[in-house]
Tab-separated table of C-alpha atoms and ligand atoms in Angstrom:
chain	number	residue	atom	x	y	z
A	1	UNK	CA	-22.409	11.455	10.574
A	2	UNK	CA	-22.743	15.635	10.197
A	3	UNK	CA	-19.462	15.990	8.618
A	4	UNK	CA	-20.604	15.297	4.926
A	5	UNK	CA	-20.487	18.168	2.954
A	6	UNK	CA	-22.750	18.555	-0.367
A	7	UNK	CA	-21.868	20.442	-3.002
A	8	UNK	CA	-24.241	20.931	-5.771
A	9	UNK	CA	-23.124	20.632	-9.277
A	10	UNK	CA	-24.532	23.623	-11.360
A	11	UNK	CA	-24.254	21.592	-14.756
A	12	UNK	CA	-27.711	20.574	-14.303
A	13	UNK	CA	-29.032	23.907	-13.238
A	14	UNK	CA	-30.824	26.563	-15.768
A	15	UNK	CA	-27.765	28.327	-16.947
A	16	UNK	CA	-30.113	31.187	-17.981
A	17	UNK	CA	-30.537	31.716	-14.399
A	18	UNK	CA	-27.637	30.485	-12.486
A	19	UNK	CA	-28.017	32.955	-9.524
A	20	UNK	CA	-31.579	31.597	-8.606
A	21	UNK	CA	-30.085	28.034	-8.867
A	22	UNK	CA	-27.299	29.155	-6.391
A	23	UNK	CA	-29.562	31.152	-4.011
A	24	UNK	CA	-31.963	27.943	-3.963
A	25	UNK	CA	-29.171	25.581	-2.614
A	26	UNK	CA	-27.631	27.887	-0.291
A	27	UNK	CA	-30.872	28.514	1.261
A	28	UNK	CA	-31.304	24.881	1.726
A	29	UNK	CA	-27.744	24.524	3.183
A	30	UNK	CA	-25.222	23.712	0.187
A	31	UNK	CA	-21.940	23.513	1.556
A	32	UNK	CA	-20.068	24.418	-1.604
A	33	UNK	CA	-21.126	25.350	-5.036
A	34	UNK	CA	-19.270	22.745	-7.687
A	35	UNK	CA	-18.469	24.084	-10.887
A	36	UNK	CA	-17.779	21.980	-13.788
A	37	UNK	CA	-15.220	23.471	-16.496
A	38	UNK	CA	-14.965	21.423	-19.565
A	39	UNK	CA	-13.128	21.978	-22.642
A	40	UNK	CA	-14.286	19.978	-25.333
A	41	UNK	CA	-11.216	17.830	-25.575
A	42	UNK	CA	-10.533	16.418	-22.308
A	43	UNK	CA	-13.911	15.397	-22.114
A	44	UNK	CA	-16.476	15.520	-25.070
A	45	UNK	CA	-18.247	18.637	-23.874
A	46	UNK	CA	-18.001	22.191	-23.658
A	47	UNK	CA	-19.266	24.442	-20.707
A	48	UNK	CA	-17.908	27.449	-18.933
A	49	UNK	CA	-14.403	29.139	-18.193
A	50	UNK	CA	-12.912	31.919	-16.315
A	51	UNK	CA	-15.692	34.812	-16.713
A	52	UNK	CA	-18.241	32.621	-15.492
A	53	UNK	CA	-16.457	31.586	-12.449
A	54	UNK	CA	-15.794	35.024	-12.038
A	55	UNK	CA	-19.555	35.978	-12.143
A	56	UNK	CA	-20.419	33.599	-9.799
A	57	UNK	CA	-18.002	34.401	-7.226
A	58	UNK	CA	-19.662	37.778	-7.023
A	59	UNK	CA	-22.667	36.094	-6.289
A	60	UNK	CA	-22.120	33.030	-3.885
A	61	UNK	CA	-21.914	33.088	-0.446
A	62	UNK	CA	-20.089	29.583	-0.077
A	63	UNK	CA	-16.720	28.486	-1.529
A	64	UNK	CA	-16.898	27.737	-5.136
A	65	UNK	CA	-15.427	24.091	-6.002
A	66	UNK	CA	-14.149	24.423	-9.628
A	67	UNK	CA	-13.313	20.911	-11.271
A	68	UNK	CA	-11.294	21.354	-14.184
A	69	UNK	CA	-11.902	18.922	-16.925
A	70	UNK	CA	-9.430	20.405	-19.251
A	71	UNK	CA	-6.387	19.309	-20.888
A	72	UNK	CA	-2.828	20.744	-19.649
A	73	UNK	CA	-4.624	22.934	-16.832
A	74	UNK	CA	-0.869	23.622	-15.968
A	75	UNK	CA	-1.306	26.504	-18.751
A	76	UNK	CA	-4.367	27.940	-17.403
A	77	UNK	CA	-4.801	27.240	-13.801
A	78	UNK	CA	-4.187	30.734	-12.767
A	79	UNK	CA	-7.086	32.083	-14.855
A	80	UNK	CA	-9.655	30.266	-12.478
A	81	UNK	CA	-7.148	31.326	-9.462
A	82	UNK	CA	-7.630	35.128	-10.709
A	83	UNK	CA	-11.399	34.535	-11.519
A	84	UNK	CA	-11.784	33.485	-7.578
A	85	UNK	CA	-11.973	29.548	-7.422
A	86	UNK	CA	-11.965	28.693	-3.812
A	87	UNK	CA	-10.902	25.629	-4.471
A	88	UNK	CA	-9.467	23.945	-7.857
A	89	UNK	CA	-9.525	20.408	-8.707
A	90	UNK	CA	-7.627	19.199	-11.631
A	91	UNK	CA	-7.355	15.729	-13.146
A	92	UNK	CA	-3.969	13.809	-12.938
A	93	UNK	CA	-4.387	12.566	-16.254
A	94	UNK	CA	-4.620	15.839	-17.714
A	95	UNK	CA	-1.561	17.610	-15.976
A	96	UNK	CA	2.008	17.417	-17.625
A	97	UNK	CA	3.344	18.189	-13.674
A	98	UNK	CA	0.868	17.543	-11.128
A	99	UNK	CA	3.023	18.941	-8.210
A	100	UNK	CA	3.636	22.267	-9.956
A	101	UNK	CA	-0.048	22.579	-10.520
A	102	UNK	CA	-1.125	21.683	-7.044
A	103	UNK	CA	1.452	24.101	-5.586
A	104	UNK	CA	0.542	26.936	-7.765
A	105	UNK	CA	-3.067	26.487	-6.378
A	106	UNK	CA	-1.622	26.206	-2.868
A	107	UNK	CA	0.625	29.040	-3.254
A	108	UNK	CA	-2.652	31.332	-3.965
A	109	UNK	CA	-3.964	30.051	-0.902
A	110	UNK	CA	-6.839	28.232	-2.180
A	111	UNK	CA	-7.867	24.547	-1.837
A	112	UNK	CA	-6.265	22.012	-4.263
A	113	UNK	CA	-7.932	18.767	-5.360
A	114	UNK	CA	-6.925	15.941	-7.750
A	115	UNK	CA	-9.243	14.127	-9.607
A	116	UNK	CA	-9.220	10.586	-11.152
A	117	UNK	CA	-11.445	8.995	-14.111
A	118	UNK	CA	-13.015	5.754	-13.107
A	119	UNK	CA	-10.338	3.948	-15.292
A	120	UNK	CA	-7.410	5.625	-13.888
A	121	UNK	CA	-5.644	3.557	-11.079
A	122	UNK	CA	-5.676	5.078	-7.658
A	123	UNK	CA	-1.925	4.807	-7.502
A	124	UNK	CA	-1.985	7.806	-9.885
A	125	UNK	CA	-2.893	9.930	-7.067
A	126	UNK	CA	-0.359	8.709	-4.604
A	127	UNK	CA	2.738	10.881	-5.222
A	128	UNK	CA	0.758	13.751	-4.378
A	129	UNK	CA	-1.362	12.799	-1.768
A	130	UNK	CA	0.555	14.554	0.995
A	131	UNK	CA	0.090	17.816	-0.985
A	132	UNK	CA	-3.673	18.301	-1.687
A	133	UNK	CA	-6.841	18.905	0.183
A	134	UNK	CA	-9.381	16.925	-1.790
A	135	UNK	CA	-9.048	13.839	-3.953
A	136	UNK	CA	-12.452	13.512	-6.551
A	137	UNK	CA	-13.348	10.028	-7.471
A	138	UNK	CA	-14.938	10.067	-10.549
A	139	UNK	CA	-18.135	7.770	-10.288
A	140	UNK	CA	-18.958	8.196	-14.025
A	141	UNK	CA	-16.958	9.039	-17.081
A	142	UNK	CA	-16.833	12.619	-16.826
A	143	UNK	CA	-18.353	14.917	-19.492
A	144	UNK	CA	-22.329	14.863	-18.669
A	145	UNK	CA	-24.671	15.023	-15.814
A	146	UNK	CA	-27.300	12.564	-14.996
A	147	UNK	CA	-25.315	9.288	-15.893
A	148	UNK	CA	-25.204	5.907	-13.744
A	149	UNK	CA	-22.999	5.536	-10.959
A	150	UNK	CA	-20.250	2.872	-11.629
A	151	UNK	CA	-20.716	0.349	-8.818
A	152	UNK	CA	-16.902	-0.393	-8.716
A	153	UNK	CA	-16.362	3.284	-7.704
A	154	UNK	CA	-17.361	2.116	-3.930
A	155	UNK	CA	-14.385	-0.383	-3.823
A	156	UNK	CA	-12.060	2.564	-5.165
A	157	UNK	CA	-13.215	4.985	-2.460
A	158	UNK	CA	-12.585	2.066	0.546
A	159	UNK	CA	-9.181	1.513	-0.983
A	160	UNK	CA	-8.627	5.285	-1.229
A	161	UNK	CA	-9.700	5.307	2.300
A	162	UNK	CA	-7.181	3.163	3.277
A	163	UNK	CA	-4.312	4.572	1.225
A	164	UNK	CA	-5.133	7.978	2.833
A	165	UNK	CA	-4.782	6.595	6.228
A	166	UNK	CA	-1.706	4.779	5.867
A	167	UNK	CA	0.144	7.986	4.244
A	168	UNK	CA	-1.079	10.341	6.909
A	169	UNK	CA	-2.679	12.671	4.269
A	170	UNK	CA	-5.427	14.872	5.387
A	171	UNK	CA	-7.127	14.946	2.070
A	172	UNK	CA	-10.954	14.628	2.077
A	173	UNK	CA	-12.362	11.959	-0.343
A	174	UNK	CA	-15.040	13.711	-2.602
A	175	UNK	CA	-17.312	11.762	-5.271
A	176	UNK	CA	-18.827	13.036	-8.435
A	177	UNK	CA	-21.512	11.171	-10.480
A	178	UNK	CA	-24.369	9.756	-10.324
A	179	UNK	CA	-24.934	10.492	-6.578
A	180	UNK	CA	-28.476	10.483	-5.200
A	181	UNK	CA	-30.723	9.077	-2.531
A	182	UNK	CA	-29.927	5.640	-3.850
A	183	UNK	CA	-25.859	5.823	-3.818
A	184	UNK	CA	-25.393	8.657	-1.219
A	185	UNK	CA	-25.174	6.483	1.969
A	186	UNK	CA	-22.860	3.741	0.519
A	187	UNK	CA	-20.070	6.175	-0.908
A	188	UNK	CA	-20.179	7.625	2.910
A	189	UNK	CA	-19.913	4.501	4.385
A	190	UNK	CA	-16.854	3.796	2.199
A	191	UNK	CA	-15.040	7.188	3.304
A	192	UNK	CA	-16.389	10.005	1.243
A	193	UNK	CA	-17.276	13.035	2.797
A	194	UNK	CA	-17.731	15.604	0.185
A	195	UNK	CA	-20.711	14.836	-2.223
A	196	UNK	CA	-21.203	16.351	-5.625
A	197	UNK	CA	-24.602	15.805	-7.311
A	198	UNK	CA	-26.139	17.606	-10.211
A	199	UNK	CA	-29.022	15.770	-11.513
A	200	UNK	CA	-30.179	14.831	-8.340
A	201	UNK	CA	-30.599	18.359	-6.909
A	202	UNK	CA	-31.303	20.526	-10.146
A	203	UNK	CA	-33.503	18.328	-11.859
A	204	UNK	CA	-35.653	18.215	-9.018
A	205	UNK	CA	-39.193	20.159	-8.903
A	206	UNK	CA	-37.522	21.760	-5.610
A	207	UNK	CA	-33.686	21.683	-5.862
A	208	UNK	CA	-33.673	23.231	-2.062
A	209	UNK	CA	-35.873	20.397	-0.842
A	210	UNK	CA	-33.852	17.887	-3.048
A	211	UNK	CA	-30.710	18.844	-1.240
A	212	UNK	CA	-32.024	18.341	2.398
A	213	UNK	CA	-33.415	14.777	1.105
A	214	UNK	CA	-29.776	13.838	-0.216
A	215	UNK	CA	-28.073	15.064	3.084
A	216	UNK	CA	-30.793	12.810	5.154
A	217	UNK	CA	-30.092	9.621	2.636
A	218	UNK	CA	-26.279	10.376	3.076
A	219	UNK	CA	-26.159	10.600	6.619
A	220	UNK	CA	-28.689	8.267	7.638
A	221	UNK	CA	-27.391	4.740	8.690
A	222	UNK	CA	-29.159	1.734	6.846
A	223	UNK	CA	-30.156	-0.608	9.480
B	301	DX5	C1	-19.566	15.488	-14.563
B	301	DX5	C2	-19.546	16.535	-13.726
B	301	DX5	C3	-20.486	16.428	-12.791
B	301	DX5	C4	-21.940	16.249	-12.852
B	301	DX5	C5	-22.604	15.571	-12.165
B	301	DX5	O1	-18.666	15.180	-15.748
B	301	DX5	O2	-18.157	16.334	-13.340
B	301	DX5	O3	-20.085	17.103	-11.574
B	301	DX5	O4	-22.271	17.602	-12.674
B	301	DX5	O5	-23.604	14.922	-12.627
B	301	DX5	P1	-24.543	13.950	-11.845
B	301	DX5	O6	-24.743	14.268	-10.353
B	301	DX5	O7	-26.050	14.374	-12.534
B	301	DX5	O8	-23.955	12.573	-12.155
B	302	ZN	ZN1	-17.555	17.768	-11.527
């Protein structure tokens, strides 16, 4: 399957040298750069905010996929749009008014995504499926890189694939958390077409080669 996109998550890269990290994965064919924004409230970790997104936008040649793990993105989503995010993904658990947030992203001419924690029923995204470009299924509890894939995520991706098909939504299914050579193929077979991977790429000796290996694993049928 050649339409699988790979988005390396810079959460596991060297924050003192993000430019080199991004260049390495772009050379290896990264489709997007995934930027994890954490506020210390919605998730128990803190990362980066709009100034870093703005700086990354200056150097990246592929679109920035900005994953907001923050409470009330209603209040601050505009900061990330102003910083140049190409896709903004918000958590349905964190929005006060999810349609309003999604529409503000679309009105800015950017891609809009909604994400679900592993414990959140899929029905939470159904009301907004027609309006989004991406549904990001978390396959770990968000907050940290390098966690183990939650196996029940596979059935959730299958079910979301059916839900999207039955509603006629054009949303792409993305998966984030514990994606590596051992899990990539199964999530693609379940219906995911965008794989986010941090540890599997940036903790490798050669992140570019790890990306190529991950793409091969994701797209090679197991006989
Ligand atoms: C986790 C983040 C992920 C994280 C994935 O909360 O949203 O994007 O970087 O990391 P891995 O691929 O290491 O599980
Ligand atoms: Zn993420």
